[in-house]
Amino acid sequence: MFHLLLGALAFTMLYPILWLLASSFKNNAEIFGNASSLIPDQWEFTNYIEGWKGFGGISFGRFFANTFFIVITSTIAQVLSSSVVAFGFSRIKFVGRKIFFACMILTLMLPNQVLIIPQYILFSKLGWLNTYAPLILPSFFGVPFFIFMIIQFIYGIPKSLDESAKIDGCGKIQIFGRIIFPLLKPALITSAIFSFYWKWQEFLAPLLYLQNAKKYPVSLALKMFADPNSVSNWGAMFAMSVLSLVPPFALFIIFQRYLVDGISTTGIK
Amino acid sequence: MIKKNKGKVKDIDNKMGYLFIAPWLIGFIVFTLVPFVASFFLSLSQYDIVSSPVWIGLDNYKNILFNDPRFIKSLAVTFKFVLISVPARLAFALFIAMLLTQKRKGIGFYRTVLYIPSIIGGSVAVAVMWRQLFGREGALNDILMSLGLMEEPFSWIASPNTALGTLIILAVWQFGSPMLIFLAGLKQIPKTLYEAAAIDGANSFRRFFHISIPALTPVIFFNFIMQTINGFMTFTQSYIITDGGPFDSTLLYALYLFQQAFSYFSMGYGSALAWILLIIIAILTSLVFKSSSYWVFYESKED
């Protein structure tokens, strides 16, 4: 009974994803004629080849390369900068620390919409439209959410470690680099995974800042590819949709332990 | 969280402190504080990014509040979306979390599977898929017709009566994150409480409402605040699946703001819309915080 209920529930939840996968192997006639079936009558592998060709002479290989470049650069930048800032807030006493910490927490509650317009104006005045700078550069300045998460983690590290390092003659920079940073591994991995997800899915920022299709990440390319007015090859579109989900899905399978623990202790999204 | 500074702060610590938080501090000033202030001044002006801003005082706000039927519409749509999707998502998340606390074989598998929609839910691929599932030739019609529940295909996303519903279902489908937080919360409840209640003859229904729910109120509170703020900012799904249509029936506030600012290039008007959103969220959040003393129970407060 228990397994029946949960099994049915799990199947219902997964059905849309399985459906997408099945549709990526169907030909156009079957996508509409046999819409709900999860097993194609005829397996159509050409969808993937056709889809990969992309549009406007730009292949999905290019879009994936663009996305990986944006996502990997900003993930590394976000995690490193956030851990540096977290150390500053949690292990060093300085004047104004409380006020700045409060400012940081408040930004967590601030709706993004308030900042989008002035940020857009700023980046366009700087001449950064149609470059990756607006997508990547802010990552080097820490992400309040990750800073907060890493701070919580640092509180769990005994202060005696810092003190004994201090006696051995380490300054704050060495304490961070040699003692604390290596111990942060679980927190850094959790942050990196979430950073990867958010950056991979990011849609609004590329939509605002990128004009040249050659620079598009997968999310934006997929939206163009799936434009209801122009799409004719549905199978190819579903095939590319499936491919776009593979990296986050693979990451989930590899790191699910960290992720599930990370989210239940911090509660994101 | 941060302990009180005791005594004098050493000069070297001051310097090191600022050195370490410098990345955030600079980013905060450049990407948050300055835009925040600029946004307020923009909201008092007319600005199309090409010509310079023209100061018009409160005119944007007056126009929004009194002459803009699409503002009213988008606000109504957003409230409807948040009021239905957030409680539904939380209730569903709690229900599943309760199921998953039982110690049975395969729980880890179910937990993983049920979390998958949330991992990929925000992506464009899922939005595209949703558009297709609920379209005229989509799988939903196919299933309903083969079950004999429906006679003619119907486009769920093209009818003003059902389009918002599909977006709400998508939001509820991504229940994984609040579910995990509920799971963590449920694990914290001491088993002895349930055992004692069972001895006193409380059935599982009573145990749920008298032990689980009160013990979970801090978690419910946290989830509620986060999900509500998120709900007000939902953009990608409505942009891709319905683009606000049909007849603005899915015109979520974030989408309307985007249209004003980046389709019509009314940057001042868009900024005013953003400030109204900020005020609405601030009022709602503080109301929930105020109400929390009546319904959120923290252990330390109980004795």
XYZ file of C-alpha atoms in Angstrom:
572
model
C 0.000 0.000 0.000
C 2.743 2.400 1.038
C 4.876 1.559 -1.964
C 1.872 1.709 -4.245
C 1.028 5.231 -3.123
C 4.577 6.555 -3.267
C 5.323 4.699 -6.478
C 2.256 6.192 -8.186
C 3.195 9.601 -6.893
C 6.770 9.298 -8.072
C 5.603 8.130 -11.486
C 3.210 11.064 -11.839
C 5.955 13.470 -10.850
C 8.407 11.964 -13.283
C 5.922 11.531 -16.120
C 6.572 14.962 -17.718
C 10.302 14.288 -17.791
C 9.903 10.783 -19.170
C 7.462 12.190 -21.700
C 10.051 14.735 -22.824
C 12.625 11.991 -23.175
C 10.228 9.802 -25.172
C 9.205 12.704 -27.411
C 12.827 13.369 -28.265
C 12.847 9.959 -29.977
C 9.539 10.376 -31.820
C 8.982 11.754 -35.290
C 6.734 14.782 -35.740
C 3.663 12.747 -36.652
C 3.985 10.625 -33.549
C 4.619 13.561 -31.217
C 1.113 14.788 -31.945
C -0.606 11.548 -32.893
C 0.659 9.513 -29.987
C 1.173 12.310 -27.488
C 0.839 10.581 -24.138
C 2.787 7.403 -24.856
C 6.151 7.017 -23.184
C 7.510 4.529 -25.696
C 7.933 5.667 -29.298
C 6.556 3.297 -31.931
C 9.490 4.178 -34.108
C 12.737 5.289 -32.529
C 13.964 8.410 -34.271
C 17.587 9.102 -33.424
C 17.984 11.730 -36.130
C 16.278 14.271 -33.870
C 19.513 14.607 -31.949
C 21.572 15.069 -35.105
C 19.114 17.572 -36.559
C 18.778 19.438 -33.281
C 22.511 19.657 -32.730
C 22.766 21.669 -35.976
C 20.964 24.440 -34.105
C 19.768 27.501 -36.004
C 21.221 30.337 -38.061
C 24.300 28.216 -38.797
C 25.218 28.004 -35.094
C 25.299 24.528 -33.632
C 24.291 23.550 -30.134
C 27.943 22.667 -29.581
C 28.607 26.374 -29.571
C 25.734 27.088 -27.170
C 26.923 24.408 -24.779
C 30.492 25.717 -24.909
C 29.203 29.230 -24.137
C 27.161 27.972 -21.211
C 30.000 25.948 -19.734
C 32.302 28.938 -20.006
C 29.834 31.234 -18.199
C 28.809 28.669 -15.597
C 32.262 27.377 -14.686
C 33.910 30.797 -14.499
C 31.162 32.270 -12.364
C 30.843 29.228 -10.131
C 34.551 29.270 -9.265
C 34.437 33.028 -8.729
C 31.313 32.871 -6.558
C 32.571 30.094 -4.314
C 36.061 31.529 -3.787
C 34.952 35.104 -3.181
C 32.111 33.996 -0.899
C 34.443 31.907 1.260
C 36.895 34.801 1.666
C 34.103 37.139 2.750
C 32.582 34.514 5.037
C 35.914 34.148 6.829
C 36.103 37.912 7.292
C 32.632 38.075 8.820
C 32.952 35.050 11.060
C 36.550 35.031 12.304
C 37.735 38.644 12.424
C 36.441 41.326 14.730
C 36.328 44.718 13.100
C 34.435 47.944 13.546
C 31.143 47.956 11.632
C 30.964 44.207 11.227
C 27.440 43.932 12.581
C 26.089 46.695 10.390
C 27.593 45.248 7.238
C 26.388 41.785 8.144
C 22.873 43.146 8.592
C 23.132 44.882 5.191
C 24.098 41.607 3.624
C 21.187 39.724 5.175
C 18.786 42.440 4.058
C 19.910 42.053 0.459
C 18.686 38.463 0.644
C 15.150 39.784 1.022
C 15.451 42.475 -1.638
C 13.440 41.646 -4.776
C 15.736 41.466 -7.749
C 13.350 43.559 -9.826
C 14.382 46.711 -7.965
C 17.976 46.340 -9.125
C 17.551 45.031 -12.672
C 16.796 48.343 -14.373
C 19.643 50.442 -12.879
C 22.044 47.515 -13.344
C 21.038 47.305 -16.984
C 21.632 51.032 -17.411
C 24.997 50.744 -15.638
C 26.182 47.859 -17.789
C 24.986 49.485 -20.993
C 26.765 52.770 -20.101
C 29.935 50.763 -19.467
C 29.601 49.336 -22.961
C 29.153 45.796 -21.673
C 26.034 44.965 -23.692
C 26.522 41.867 -25.791
C 29.472 40.723 -23.678
C 29.656 38.150 -20.891
C 30.816 40.760 -18.371
C 27.338 41.405 -16.876
C 26.827 37.652 -16.490
C 30.219 36.790 -14.991
C 31.781 39.825 -13.370
C 29.381 40.251 -10.420
C 30.302 36.693 -9.381
C 33.694 37.901 -8.171
C 32.089 39.915 -5.387
C 30.579 37.104 -3.349
C 26.989 35.887 -3.155
C 25.192 36.780 0.105
C 23.409 33.470 0.225
C 26.612 31.452 -0.062
C 28.450 33.782 2.325
C 25.733 33.190 4.899
C 25.852 29.433 4.362
C 29.636 29.265 4.683
C 29.553 31.460 7.803
C 27.199 28.948 9.423
C 29.658 26.224 8.529
C 32.682 28.124 9.876
C 30.901 28.491 13.238
C 31.115 24.726 13.493
C 34.911 24.766 13.227
C 36.592 24.990 16.665
C 38.233 28.331 17.353
C 41.130 26.569 19.068
C 42.421 25.687 15.595
C 42.785 29.375 14.777
C 44.440 30.054 18.096
C 47.031 27.330 17.841
C 47.848 28.494 14.329
C 48.228 31.991 15.671
C 50.687 30.775 18.289
C 52.639 29.126 15.497
C 52.935 32.571 13.953
C 50.199 32.503 11.331
C 48.452 35.725 10.385
C 44.796 35.880 9.367
C 45.629 35.198 5.749
C 47.532 32.019 6.589
C 44.855 30.904 9.043
C 42.304 31.238 6.277
C 44.410 29.725 3.522
C 45.997 26.860 5.420
C 43.510 25.967 8.150
C 39.967 27.117 7.459
C 39.723 26.999 3.681
C 40.673 23.295 3.378
C 38.114 22.449 6.075
C 35.347 24.238 4.175
C 35.199 21.564 1.498
C 31.621 20.328 2.156
C 30.259 23.888 2.289
C 32.173 24.828 -0.849
C 30.861 21.821 -2.736
C 27.266 22.591 -1.756
C 27.693 26.210 -2.810
C 29.329 25.187 -6.072
C 26.489 22.824 -6.942
C 23.843 25.457 -6.317
C 25.858 28.049 -8.152
C 26.088 25.689 -11.113
C 22.321 25.105 -11.110
C 21.362 28.741 -10.891
C 23.838 29.803 -13.527
C 22.890 26.936 -15.826
C 19.224 27.888 -15.694
C 19.800 31.615 -15.811
C 17.565 33.109 -18.444
C 16.677 36.726 -17.736
C 20.237 38.088 -17.637
C 21.338 36.530 -20.960
C 18.027 37.661 -22.447
C 18.765 41.236 -21.408
C 22.447 41.438 -22.151
C 23.202 39.222 -25.150
C 22.154 40.210 -28.645
C 24.374 38.112 -30.856
C 23.113 34.535 -31.187
C 26.705 33.280 -31.364
C 27.096 34.232 -27.710
C 23.862 32.647 -26.483
C 23.915 30.120 -23.676
C 21.764 27.002 -24.005
C 18.825 28.467 -22.060
C 18.440 31.355 -24.472
C 19.178 29.244 -27.555
C 16.504 26.787 -26.516
C 13.967 29.572 -26.129
C 14.770 30.816 -29.656
C 14.734 27.271 -30.985
C 11.348 26.636 -29.398
C 9.723 29.852 -30.524
C 6.102 28.850 -31.233
C 6.080 30.937 -34.425
C 9.087 29.320 -36.026
C 9.488 25.807 -34.725
C 8.775 23.079 -37.238
C 11.002 20.264 -36.111
C 9.514 19.405 -32.730
C 11.505 16.236 -32.258
C 14.771 18.133 -32.659
C 13.619 20.733 -30.170
C 12.768 18.072 -27.597
C 16.098 16.379 -28.231
C 17.968 19.583 -27.419
C 15.742 20.148 -24.373
C 16.760 16.731 -23.108
C 20.444 17.470 -23.715
C 20.161 20.759 -21.841
C 18.975 18.844 -18.776
C 21.789 16.286 -18.863
C 24.531 18.298 -17.081
C 22.371 19.392 -14.104
C 20.935 15.905 -13.905
C 24.367 14.250 -13.936
C 25.560 16.629 -11.248
C 22.535 15.741 -9.161
C 23.229 12.027 -9.419
C 26.891 12.467 -8.470
C 26.401 14.915 -5.631
C 22.911 14.155 -4.348
C 24.146 13.382 -0.834
C 25.724 16.802 -0.450
C 22.803 18.483 -2.116
C 20.003 16.925 -0.124
C 21.892 17.531 3.131
C 22.886 21.024 2.055
C 19.385 22.060 1.199
C 17.786 20.608 4.287
C 20.192 22.432 6.589
C 19.972 25.737 4.775
C 16.695 25.697 2.913
C 17.107 27.286 -0.455
C 14.742 28.237 -3.246
C 24.704 34.980 15.092
C 27.603 37.353 15.406
C 28.784 37.648 18.964
C 29.115 40.992 20.629
C 32.460 42.677 20.297
C 34.085 42.723 23.663
C 36.746 45.248 24.459
C 38.818 47.061 21.927
C 39.216 45.928 18.379
C 42.805 45.563 17.316
C 43.948 47.821 14.517
C 45.380 44.947 12.512
C 42.097 43.057 12.830
C 40.250 46.068 11.527
C 42.414 46.175 8.451
C 42.268 42.433 7.898
C 38.507 42.400 8.401
C 37.945 44.964 5.712
C 40.438 43.243 3.462
C 38.497 39.993 3.690
C 35.043 41.467 3.241
C 36.274 43.871 0.539
C 34.958 41.770 -2.364
C 31.465 41.764 -0.953
C 31.630 45.395 0.213
C 32.692 46.672 -3.204
C 30.131 44.508 -4.982
C 27.442 45.609 -2.527
C 28.119 49.279 -3.194
C 28.434 48.963 -6.979
C 25.785 46.358 -7.783
C 23.271 46.813 -4.959
C 23.459 50.084 -3.024
C 24.004 52.460 -5.942
C 21.394 50.708 -8.152
C 18.989 50.705 -5.210
C 19.245 54.457 -4.754
C 19.293 55.034 -8.520
C 16.147 52.960 -8.882
C 14.294 55.257 -6.530
C 15.319 58.378 -8.441
C 14.545 56.695 -11.760
C 11.072 55.931 -10.491
C 10.537 59.687 -10.209
C 11.553 60.347 -13.771
C 10.804 59.510 -17.339
C 13.698 57.708 -18.975
C 14.007 55.758 -22.223
C 17.797 55.174 -21.969
C 18.460 57.132 -25.209
C 17.577 60.652 -24.072
C 18.432 61.878 -20.581
C 16.020 61.309 -17.701
C 13.291 63.901 -17.158
C 12.187 64.563 -13.589
C 8.426 64.081 -13.280
C 7.983 63.622 -9.549
C 5.266 61.211 -8.533
C 3.627 61.022 -11.967
C 4.747 57.440 -12.603
C 3.190 56.322 -9.332
C -0.008 58.266 -10.020
C -0.298 56.747 -13.482
C 0.362 53.251 -12.201
C -2.142 53.462 -9.379
C -4.922 55.314 -11.180
C -4.553 54.949 -14.957
C -3.060 51.550 -15.582
C -5.512 48.664 -15.935
C -2.644 46.274 -16.773
C -1.003 47.069 -13.436
C -4.223 46.174 -11.610
C -4.552 43.063 -13.753
C -0.970 41.929 -13.171
C -1.291 42.530 -9.454
C -4.498 40.498 -9.323
C -2.925 37.691 -11.367
C 0.157 37.647 -9.141
C -1.840 37.570 -5.913
C -3.963 34.750 -7.274
C -0.829 32.894 -8.326
C 0.909 33.341 -4.965
C -2.188 32.731 -2.826
C -2.925 29.421 -4.532
C 0.507 28.104 -5.455
C 2.361 28.789 -2.203
C -0.089 27.083 0.206
C -0.675 24.250 -2.278
C 3.042 23.714 -2.721
C 3.692 23.776 1.022
C 0.803 21.435 1.828
C 1.940 19.022 -0.830
C 5.554 19.255 0.349
C 4.492 18.539 3.925
C 2.315 15.624 2.876
C 5.166 13.987 0.953
C 7.633 14.731 3.735
C 5.329 12.937 6.205
C 5.234 9.918 3.884
C 9.006 9.952 3.555
C 9.741 9.986 7.276
C 8.593 6.404 7.595
C 11.420 3.953 7.876
C 10.858 1.707 4.882
C 12.945 0.197 2.181
C 13.559 2.418 -0.807
C 12.867 5.719 0.940
C 16.137 7.149 -0.352
C 15.073 6.305 -3.876
C 11.710 8.053 -3.540
C 13.338 11.067 -1.940
C 15.715 11.367 -4.879
C 13.041 10.865 -7.519
C 10.638 13.322 -5.936
C 13.331 15.956 -5.768
C 14.208 15.778 -9.460
C 11.463 18.158 -10.710
C 12.794 20.878 -8.424
C 16.351 20.481 -9.643
C 15.489 21.109 -13.280
C 12.208 22.943 -12.783
C 13.407 26.459 -13.476
C 14.994 25.640 -16.786
C 13.808 26.721 -20.193
C 13.555 23.084 -21.297
C 10.935 22.396 -18.639
C 8.963 25.500 -19.569
C 8.999 24.436 -23.213
C 7.910 20.956 -22.191
C 5.073 22.337 -20.069
C 3.811 24.422 -22.953
C 3.610 21.259 -25.006
C 2.079 19.026 -22.321
C -0.816 21.417 -21.777
C -1.230 22.483 -25.383
C -4.024 21.465 -27.746
C -2.119 18.455 -29.039
C -0.462 17.760 -25.719
C -0.255 14.653 -23.602
C -2.787 15.851 -21.038
C -5.582 15.992 -23.621
C -4.502 12.633 -24.950
C -4.757 11.063 -21.500
C -8.057 12.731 -20.591
C -9.604 11.725 -23.907
C -8.462 8.133 -23.694
C -9.964 7.962 -20.200
C -13.203 9.304 -21.642
C -13.125 12.385 -19.416
C -12.996 14.762 -22.323
C -14.400 14.739 -25.819
C -12.557 17.416 -27.706
C -8.980 18.610 -27.418
C -8.637 21.825 -25.484
C -5.673 24.124 -25.194
C -5.131 24.634 -21.480
C -2.555 27.352 -21.987
C -4.596 29.272 -24.560
C -7.748 29.655 -22.481
C -7.890 32.574 -20.029
C -9.675 30.329 -17.513
C -7.021 27.622 -17.310
C -3.729 29.229 -18.373
C -2.811 30.486 -14.911
C -3.768 27.103 -13.531
C -1.074 25.410 -15.621
C 1.527 27.805 -14.210
C 0.294 27.031 -10.701
C 0.566 23.292 -11.330
C 4.117 23.824 -12.554
C 4.925 25.731 -9.360
C 3.429 23.001 -7.177
C 5.272 20.344 -9.176
C 8.526 21.859 -7.914
C 7.797 21.113 -4.276
C 11.166 19.473 -3.587
C 12.989 22.203 -1.683
C 10.317 22.922 0.928
C 9.854 19.138 1.175
C 13.487 18.639 2.145
C 13.277 21.417 4.694
C 10.153 19.793 6.183
C 11.990 16.473 6.257
C 14.839 18.011 8.216
C 12.326 19.621 10.575
C 10.421 16.380 11.135
C 13.650 14.593 12.040
C 14.217 17.087 14.861
C 11.000 16.185 16.677
C 11.803 13.908 19.624
C 10.343 10.413 19.179
C 9.376 10.316 22.855
C 6.677 12.931 22.197
C 4.940 10.605 19.752
C 5.375 7.604 22.024
C 3.895 9.439 24.986
C 0.955 10.596 22.876
C 0.387 7.066 21.584
C 0.260 5.769 25.160
C -2.298 8.458 25.960
C -4.384 7.050 23.113
C -3.897 9.769 20.491
C -4.481 8.477 16.954
C -2.166 9.428 14.094
C -4.501 12.223 13.052
C -4.315 13.832 16.471
C -0.578 13.227 16.690
C -0.146 15.068 13.399
C -2.134 18.129 14.449
C -0.998 18.261 18.063
C 2.665 17.313 17.756
C 3.983 17.519 14.193
C 2.320 20.750 13.098
C 3.147 22.819 16.217
C 6.724 21.536 16.223
C 7.061 22.408 12.557
C 5.709 25.957 12.774
C 9.174 27.611 12.623
C 9.917 25.628 9.473
C 6.505 26.386 7.983
C 7.125 30.055 8.733
C 10.520 29.994 7.026
C 9.194 28.152 3.976
C 6.202 30.446 3.747
C 8.283 33.634 3.687
C 10.803 32.305 1.169
C 8.179 30.842 -1.156
C 6.045 33.976 -1.063
C 8.959 36.218 -2.007
C 9.888 33.773 -4.766
C 6.296 33.643 -5.969
C 6.191 37.401 -6.461
C 9.342 37.243 -8.549
C 8.338 34.374 -10.873
C 9.234 35.327 -14.405
C 10.758 32.729 -16.727
C 7.846 30.295 -16.668
C 5.183 32.816 -17.600
C 7.446 34.483 -20.151
C 8.091 31.244 -22.025
C 4.881 29.296 -21.554
C 2.234 31.951 -22.114
C 4.055 35.293 -22.411
C 1.371 36.768 -20.178
C -1.489 35.718 -22.438
C -4.221 34.922 -23.231
C -5.750 38.358 -22.538
C -3.170 39.045 -19.818
C -4.569 36.176 -17.748
C -1.033 35.074 -16.802
C 0.543 38.518 -16.709
C 2.635 38.042 -13.579
C 3.971 41.218 -12.022
C 7.613 40.465 -12.859
C 6.649 39.918 -16.486
C 4.715 43.180 -16.691
C 7.669 45.024 -15.173
C 9.975 43.403 -17.726
C 7.678 44.456 -20.587
C 7.533 48.064 -19.425
C 11.265 48.348 -18.869
C 12.729 46.291 -21.686
C 10.064 46.041 -24.398
C 8.748 49.618 -24.202
C 11.953 51.008 -22.624
C 9.994 52.904 -19.972
C 12.787 52.617 -17.430
C 11.287 55.166 -15.042
C 7.855 53.560 -15.121
C 9.426 50.125 -14.634
C 11.402 51.388 -11.648
C 8.230 52.728 -10.072
C 6.624 49.318 -10.607
C 9.636 47.724 -8.902
C 9.302 50.036 -5.906
C 5.623 49.226 -5.575
C 6.568 45.538 -5.609
C 9.186 46.185 -2.940
C 6.600 47.937 -0.750
C 4.063 45.137 -1.229
C 6.615 42.453 -0.333
C 7.844 44.463 2.659
C 4.278 44.882 3.979
C 3.408 41.217 3.453
C 6.632 39.988 5.037
C 6.226 42.211 8.077
C 2.597 41.091 8.440
C 3.704 37.458 8.419
C 6.469 38.265 10.917
C 3.986 40.074 13.183
C 1.475 37.251 12.976
C 4.184 34.723 13.729
C 4.064 35.345 17.486
C 0.548 33.857 17.415
C 1.294 30.721 15.506
C 5.021 30.006 15.488
C 6.224 28.101 18.519
C 9.873 28.121 19.431
C 11.002 25.620 22.016
C 12.712 28.222 24.181
C 9.491 30.247 24.391
C 7.315 27.405 25.550
C 8.406 27.339 29.181
